Coordinates of C-alpha atoms and ligand atoms in Angstrom, one line a residue:
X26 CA -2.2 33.6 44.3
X27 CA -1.2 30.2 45.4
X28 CA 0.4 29.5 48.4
X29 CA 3.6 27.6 48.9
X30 CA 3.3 24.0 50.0
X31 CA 5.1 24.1 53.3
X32 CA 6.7 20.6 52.3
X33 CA 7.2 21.3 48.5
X34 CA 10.2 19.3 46.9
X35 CA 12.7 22.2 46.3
X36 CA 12.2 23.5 50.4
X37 CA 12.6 19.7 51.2
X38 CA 15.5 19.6 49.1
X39 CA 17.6 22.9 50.3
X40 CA 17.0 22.1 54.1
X41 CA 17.9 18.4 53.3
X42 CA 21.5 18.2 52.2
X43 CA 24.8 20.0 53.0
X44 CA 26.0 22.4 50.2
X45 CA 29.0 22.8 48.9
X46 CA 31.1 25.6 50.9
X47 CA 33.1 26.3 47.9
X48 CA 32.3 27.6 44.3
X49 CA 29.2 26.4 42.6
X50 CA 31.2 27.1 39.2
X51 CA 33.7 24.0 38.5
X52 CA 33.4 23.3 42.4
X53 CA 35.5 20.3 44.0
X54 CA 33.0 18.0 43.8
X55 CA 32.0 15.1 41.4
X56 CA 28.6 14.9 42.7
X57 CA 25.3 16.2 40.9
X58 CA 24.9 20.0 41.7
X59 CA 21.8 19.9 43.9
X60 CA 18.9 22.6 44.5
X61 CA 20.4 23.0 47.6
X62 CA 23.7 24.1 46.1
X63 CA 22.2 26.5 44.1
X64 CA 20.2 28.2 47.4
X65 CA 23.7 28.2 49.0
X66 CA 25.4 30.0 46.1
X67 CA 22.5 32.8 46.2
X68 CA 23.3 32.9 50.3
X69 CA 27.0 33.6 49.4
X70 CA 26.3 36.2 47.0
X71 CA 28.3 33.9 44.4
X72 CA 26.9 34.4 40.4
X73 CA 27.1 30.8 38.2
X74 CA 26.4 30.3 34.8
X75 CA 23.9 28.4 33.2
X76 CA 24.2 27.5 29.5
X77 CA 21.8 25.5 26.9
X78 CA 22.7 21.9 25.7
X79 CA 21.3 19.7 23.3
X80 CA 23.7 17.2 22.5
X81 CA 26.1 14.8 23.8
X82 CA 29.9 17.1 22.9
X83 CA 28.5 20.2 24.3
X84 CA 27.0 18.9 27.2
X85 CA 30.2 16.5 28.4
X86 CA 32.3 19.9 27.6
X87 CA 30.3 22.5 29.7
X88 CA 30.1 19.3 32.8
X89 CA 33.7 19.3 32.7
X90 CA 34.5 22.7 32.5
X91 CA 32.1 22.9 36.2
X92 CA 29.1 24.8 34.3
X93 CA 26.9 23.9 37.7
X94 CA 23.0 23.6 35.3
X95 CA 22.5 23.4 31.5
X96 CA 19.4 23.6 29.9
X97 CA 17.8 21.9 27.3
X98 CA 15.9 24.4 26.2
X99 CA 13.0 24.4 23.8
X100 CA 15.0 26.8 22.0
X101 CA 16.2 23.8 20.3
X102 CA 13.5 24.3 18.2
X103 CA 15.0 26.8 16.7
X104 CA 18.7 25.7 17.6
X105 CA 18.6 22.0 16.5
X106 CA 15.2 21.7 14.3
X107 CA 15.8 24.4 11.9
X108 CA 12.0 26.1 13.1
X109 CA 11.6 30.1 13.4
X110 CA 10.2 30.1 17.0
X111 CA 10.2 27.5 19.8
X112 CA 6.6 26.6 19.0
X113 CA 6.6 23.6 17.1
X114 CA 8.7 21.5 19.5
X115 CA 7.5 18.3 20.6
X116 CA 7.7 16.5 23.7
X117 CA 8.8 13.6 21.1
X118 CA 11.3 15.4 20.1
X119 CA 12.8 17.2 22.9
X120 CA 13.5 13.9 25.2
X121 CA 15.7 12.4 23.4
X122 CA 18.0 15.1 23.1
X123 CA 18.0 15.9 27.0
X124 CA 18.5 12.0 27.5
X125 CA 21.9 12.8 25.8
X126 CA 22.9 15.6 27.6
X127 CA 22.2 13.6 31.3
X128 CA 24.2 10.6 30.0
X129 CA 26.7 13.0 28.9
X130 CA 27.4 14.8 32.8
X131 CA 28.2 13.9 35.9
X132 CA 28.4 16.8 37.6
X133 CA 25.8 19.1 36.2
X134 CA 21.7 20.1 37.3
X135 CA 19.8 19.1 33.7
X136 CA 16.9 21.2 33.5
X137 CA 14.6 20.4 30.9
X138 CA 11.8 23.0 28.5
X139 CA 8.1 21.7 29.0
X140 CA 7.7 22.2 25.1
X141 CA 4.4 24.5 24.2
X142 CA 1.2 23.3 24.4
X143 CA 2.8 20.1 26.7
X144 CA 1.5 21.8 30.6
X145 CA -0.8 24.7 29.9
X146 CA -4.0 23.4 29.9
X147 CA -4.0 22.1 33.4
X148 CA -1.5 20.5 36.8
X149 CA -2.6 17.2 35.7
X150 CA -1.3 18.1 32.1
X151 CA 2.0 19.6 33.3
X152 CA 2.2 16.2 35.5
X153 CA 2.0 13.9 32.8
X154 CA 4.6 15.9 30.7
X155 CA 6.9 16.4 33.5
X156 CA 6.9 12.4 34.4
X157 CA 8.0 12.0 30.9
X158 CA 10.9 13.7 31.3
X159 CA 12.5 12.8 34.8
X160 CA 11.6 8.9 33.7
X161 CA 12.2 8.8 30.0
X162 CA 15.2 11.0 30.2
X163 CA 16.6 11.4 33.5
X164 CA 16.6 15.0 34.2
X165 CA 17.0 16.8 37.1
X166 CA 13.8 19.6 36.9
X167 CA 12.2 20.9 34.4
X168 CA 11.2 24.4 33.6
X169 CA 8.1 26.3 32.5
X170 CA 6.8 29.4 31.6
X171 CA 4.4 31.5 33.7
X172 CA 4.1 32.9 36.7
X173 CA 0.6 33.4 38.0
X174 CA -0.7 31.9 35.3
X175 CA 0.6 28.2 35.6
X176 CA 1.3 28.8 39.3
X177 CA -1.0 25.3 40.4
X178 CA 1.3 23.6 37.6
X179 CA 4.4 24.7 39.9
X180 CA 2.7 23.9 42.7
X181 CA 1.7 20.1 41.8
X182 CA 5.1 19.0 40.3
X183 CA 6.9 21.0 43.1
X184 CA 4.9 19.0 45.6
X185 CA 4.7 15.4 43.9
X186 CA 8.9 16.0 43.6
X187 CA 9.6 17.6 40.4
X188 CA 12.0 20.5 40.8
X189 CA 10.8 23.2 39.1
X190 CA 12.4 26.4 37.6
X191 CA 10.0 29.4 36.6
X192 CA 10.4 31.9 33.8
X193 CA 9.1 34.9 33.5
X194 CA 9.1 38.5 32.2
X195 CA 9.7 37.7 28.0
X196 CA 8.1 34.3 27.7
X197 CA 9.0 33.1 24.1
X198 CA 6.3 30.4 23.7
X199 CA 3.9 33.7 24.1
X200 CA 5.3 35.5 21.6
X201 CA 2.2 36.2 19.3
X202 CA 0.2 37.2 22.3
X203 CA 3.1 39.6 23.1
X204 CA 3.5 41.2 20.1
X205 CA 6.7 39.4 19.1
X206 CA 10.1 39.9 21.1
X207 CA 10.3 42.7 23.6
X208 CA 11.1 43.5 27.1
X209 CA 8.3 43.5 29.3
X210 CA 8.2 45.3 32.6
X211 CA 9.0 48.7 31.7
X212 CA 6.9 51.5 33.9
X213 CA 3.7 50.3 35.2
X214 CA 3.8 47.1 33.9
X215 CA 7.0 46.0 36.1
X216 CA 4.6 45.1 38.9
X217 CA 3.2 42.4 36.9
X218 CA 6.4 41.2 36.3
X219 CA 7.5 41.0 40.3
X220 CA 4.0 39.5 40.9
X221 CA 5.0 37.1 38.3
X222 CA 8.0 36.0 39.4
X223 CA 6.9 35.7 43.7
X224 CA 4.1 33.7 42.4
X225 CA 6.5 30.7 41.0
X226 CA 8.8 31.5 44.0
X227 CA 5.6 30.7 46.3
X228 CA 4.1 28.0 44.3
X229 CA 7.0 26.2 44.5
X230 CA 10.0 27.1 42.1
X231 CA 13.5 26.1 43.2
X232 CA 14.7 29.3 40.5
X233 CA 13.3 31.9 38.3
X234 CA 14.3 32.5 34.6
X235 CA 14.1 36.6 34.0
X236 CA 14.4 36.8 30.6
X237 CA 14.2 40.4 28.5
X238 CA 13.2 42.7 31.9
X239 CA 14.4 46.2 32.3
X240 CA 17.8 46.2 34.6
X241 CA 16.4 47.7 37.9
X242 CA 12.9 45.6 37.9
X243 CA 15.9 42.5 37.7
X244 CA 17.5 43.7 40.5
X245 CA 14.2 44.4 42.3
X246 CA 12.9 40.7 42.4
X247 CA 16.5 39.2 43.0
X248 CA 16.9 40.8 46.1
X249 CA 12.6 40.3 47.3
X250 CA 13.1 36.3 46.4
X251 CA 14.6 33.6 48.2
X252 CA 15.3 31.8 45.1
X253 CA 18.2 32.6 42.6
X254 CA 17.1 34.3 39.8
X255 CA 18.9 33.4 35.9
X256 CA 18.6 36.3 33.7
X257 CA 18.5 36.4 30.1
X258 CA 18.6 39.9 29.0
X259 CA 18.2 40.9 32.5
X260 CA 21.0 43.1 33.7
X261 CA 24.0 42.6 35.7
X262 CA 22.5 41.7 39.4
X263 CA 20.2 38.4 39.0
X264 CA 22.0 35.4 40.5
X265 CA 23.2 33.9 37.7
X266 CA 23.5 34.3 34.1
X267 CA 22.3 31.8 31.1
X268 CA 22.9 32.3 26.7
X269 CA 21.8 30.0 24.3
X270 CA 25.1 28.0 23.6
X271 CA 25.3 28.6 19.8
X272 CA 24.4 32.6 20.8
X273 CA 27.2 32.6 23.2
X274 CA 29.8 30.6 20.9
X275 CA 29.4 32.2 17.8
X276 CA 27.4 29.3 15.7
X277 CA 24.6 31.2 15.0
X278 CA 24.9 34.0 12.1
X279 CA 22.6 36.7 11.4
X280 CA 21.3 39.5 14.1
X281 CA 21.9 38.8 17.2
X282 CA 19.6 39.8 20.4
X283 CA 21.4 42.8 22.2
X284 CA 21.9 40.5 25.2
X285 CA 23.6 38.3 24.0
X286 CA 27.5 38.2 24.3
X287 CA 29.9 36.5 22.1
X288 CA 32.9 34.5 23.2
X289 CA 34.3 32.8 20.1
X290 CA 33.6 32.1 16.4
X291 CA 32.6 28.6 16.4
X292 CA 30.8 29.7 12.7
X293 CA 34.4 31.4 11.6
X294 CA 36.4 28.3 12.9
X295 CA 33.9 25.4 11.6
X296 CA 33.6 27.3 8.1
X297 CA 37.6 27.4 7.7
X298 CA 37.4 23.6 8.4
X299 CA 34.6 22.6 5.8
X300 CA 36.3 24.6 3.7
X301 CA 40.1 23.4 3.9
X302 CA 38.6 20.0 4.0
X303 CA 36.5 20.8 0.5
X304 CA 39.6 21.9 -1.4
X305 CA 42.0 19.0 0.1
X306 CA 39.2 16.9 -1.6
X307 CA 39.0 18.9 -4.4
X308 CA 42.9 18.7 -5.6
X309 CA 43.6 15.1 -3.9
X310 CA 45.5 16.2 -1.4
X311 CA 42.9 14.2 1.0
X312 CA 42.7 11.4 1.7
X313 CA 46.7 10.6 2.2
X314 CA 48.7 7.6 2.7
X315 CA 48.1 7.9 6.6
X316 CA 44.2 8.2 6.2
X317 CA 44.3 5.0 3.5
X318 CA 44.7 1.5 4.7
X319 CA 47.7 -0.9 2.5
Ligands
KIV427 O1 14.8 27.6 25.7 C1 15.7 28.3 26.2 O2 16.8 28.2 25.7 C2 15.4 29.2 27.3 C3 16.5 30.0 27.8 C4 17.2 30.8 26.9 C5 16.1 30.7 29.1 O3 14.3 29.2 27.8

């Protein structure tokens, strides 16, 4: 297992600058959320929530509204590009869209995906990729999947000053090798899981994803890690909380994953629309004299 760099970027960062006292969510502050405010929330006990972005609306909404760190997720590949899995999702194709959603906050952490097949193979790979992303589109951190296994990734970008956040248990851009979606950690397998997630907390990781991991093994490596842990299908008692934002607003149809949660019916609302807008067309009722120039 690799050891943490005493001087790595995200311990640099939390004892460097003075948190926020009050909420992480929709705080008082202008200023960028910082590493250090999310190691202060965890100290307080305070949840946040963490949401995926893609595009310019969303992202300006959830900064004002005081989300404290969206995502640009490589689920875009299956949330923006129309693919089945996050697989085919370029680097290409993923920095533009999170150099939309950092020009579009003020406010909020911007954590970026390293896209499949874009850090794996070795440090100096997960450098490169990395680089890209803090200089071609401004984000904050980025995030990878892996614990033990890309633990020297963590540990270079953590050290050469790339934030880092891990993700563990479920790892979508392993799905074949997993056997397709489907929680991992249950009985003797949970160690692997708490191994996992220590080993990006040592090499380096300012926050560890938990996504599809039995409730209790959760609650387990929350309460053994310094860092906050974000669960996705996780159970109640990780730190904070993230949902794909088409999941969590409704956009998306079809069978949805039993952690996810709905809050509204953006597919309902948007549907009306298209469809009120089709018939105005339809019997000439749009445009009117207000929409038409004399
Ligand atoms: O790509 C993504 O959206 C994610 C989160 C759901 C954790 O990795």
């Amino acid at each position: 297992m690799t050891t943490a760099p005493q001087s790595s970027a995200s311990q640099a960062a939390i004892r460097g600058s003075s948190p926020e006292a009050a909420s992480l969510y929709g705080g008082p502050s202008s200023r960028r959320v910082r590493l250090a405010d999310l190691q202060a929330a965890k100290h307080r006990g305070e949840r946040w929530p963490m949401l995926t972005s893609y595009d310019q609306y969303t992202a300006g909404l959830f900064d004002e509204l005081g989300i404290p760190v969206l995502l640009v997720g490589d689920s875009a590949s299956n949330n923006v590009f129309g693919n089945e899995t996050s697989l085919p999702v370029t680097t290409d194709e993923l920095i533009p869209l999170a150099r939309s959603v950092v020009r579009s906050t003020r406010r909020a952490l911007v954590v970026a995906d390293l896209p499949f097949g874009s850090y794996e193979a070795s440090p100096q790979q997960a450098w490169s990729t990395a680089v890209r992303f803090m200089k071609e589109a401004g984000v904050h951190a980025v995030k990878l999947e892996g614990g033990i296994s890309n633990a020297a990734q963590i540990e270079l970008l953590s050290a050469g000053g790339i934030p880092v956040m891990g993700h563990v248990g479920f790892t979508p851009q392993r799905e074949h090798v997993l056997s397709g979606y489907r929680v991992q950690g249950r009985d003797h397998a949970a160690e692997q899981v708490v191994a996992d997630a220590q080993a990006a907390q040592e090499a380096g990781a300012f926050a560890v994803v938990l996504e599809m991991v039995p409730t209790a093994v959760a609650a387990r490596i929350t309460q053994k890690l310094r860092v906050p842990t974000i669960g996705i299908g996780a159970g109640p008692d990780c730190d904070a909380q993230v949902l794909v934002w088409q999941d969590m607003a409704g956009l998306r149809g079809g069978k949805l994953p039993r952690f996810v949660k709905q809050y509204g019916d953006l597919r309902g609302a948007l549907s009306t629309a298209a469809q009120r807008f089709a018939e105005d067309v339809r019997d000439g009722v749009f445009p009117a004299a207000e929409h038409s120039f004399e």
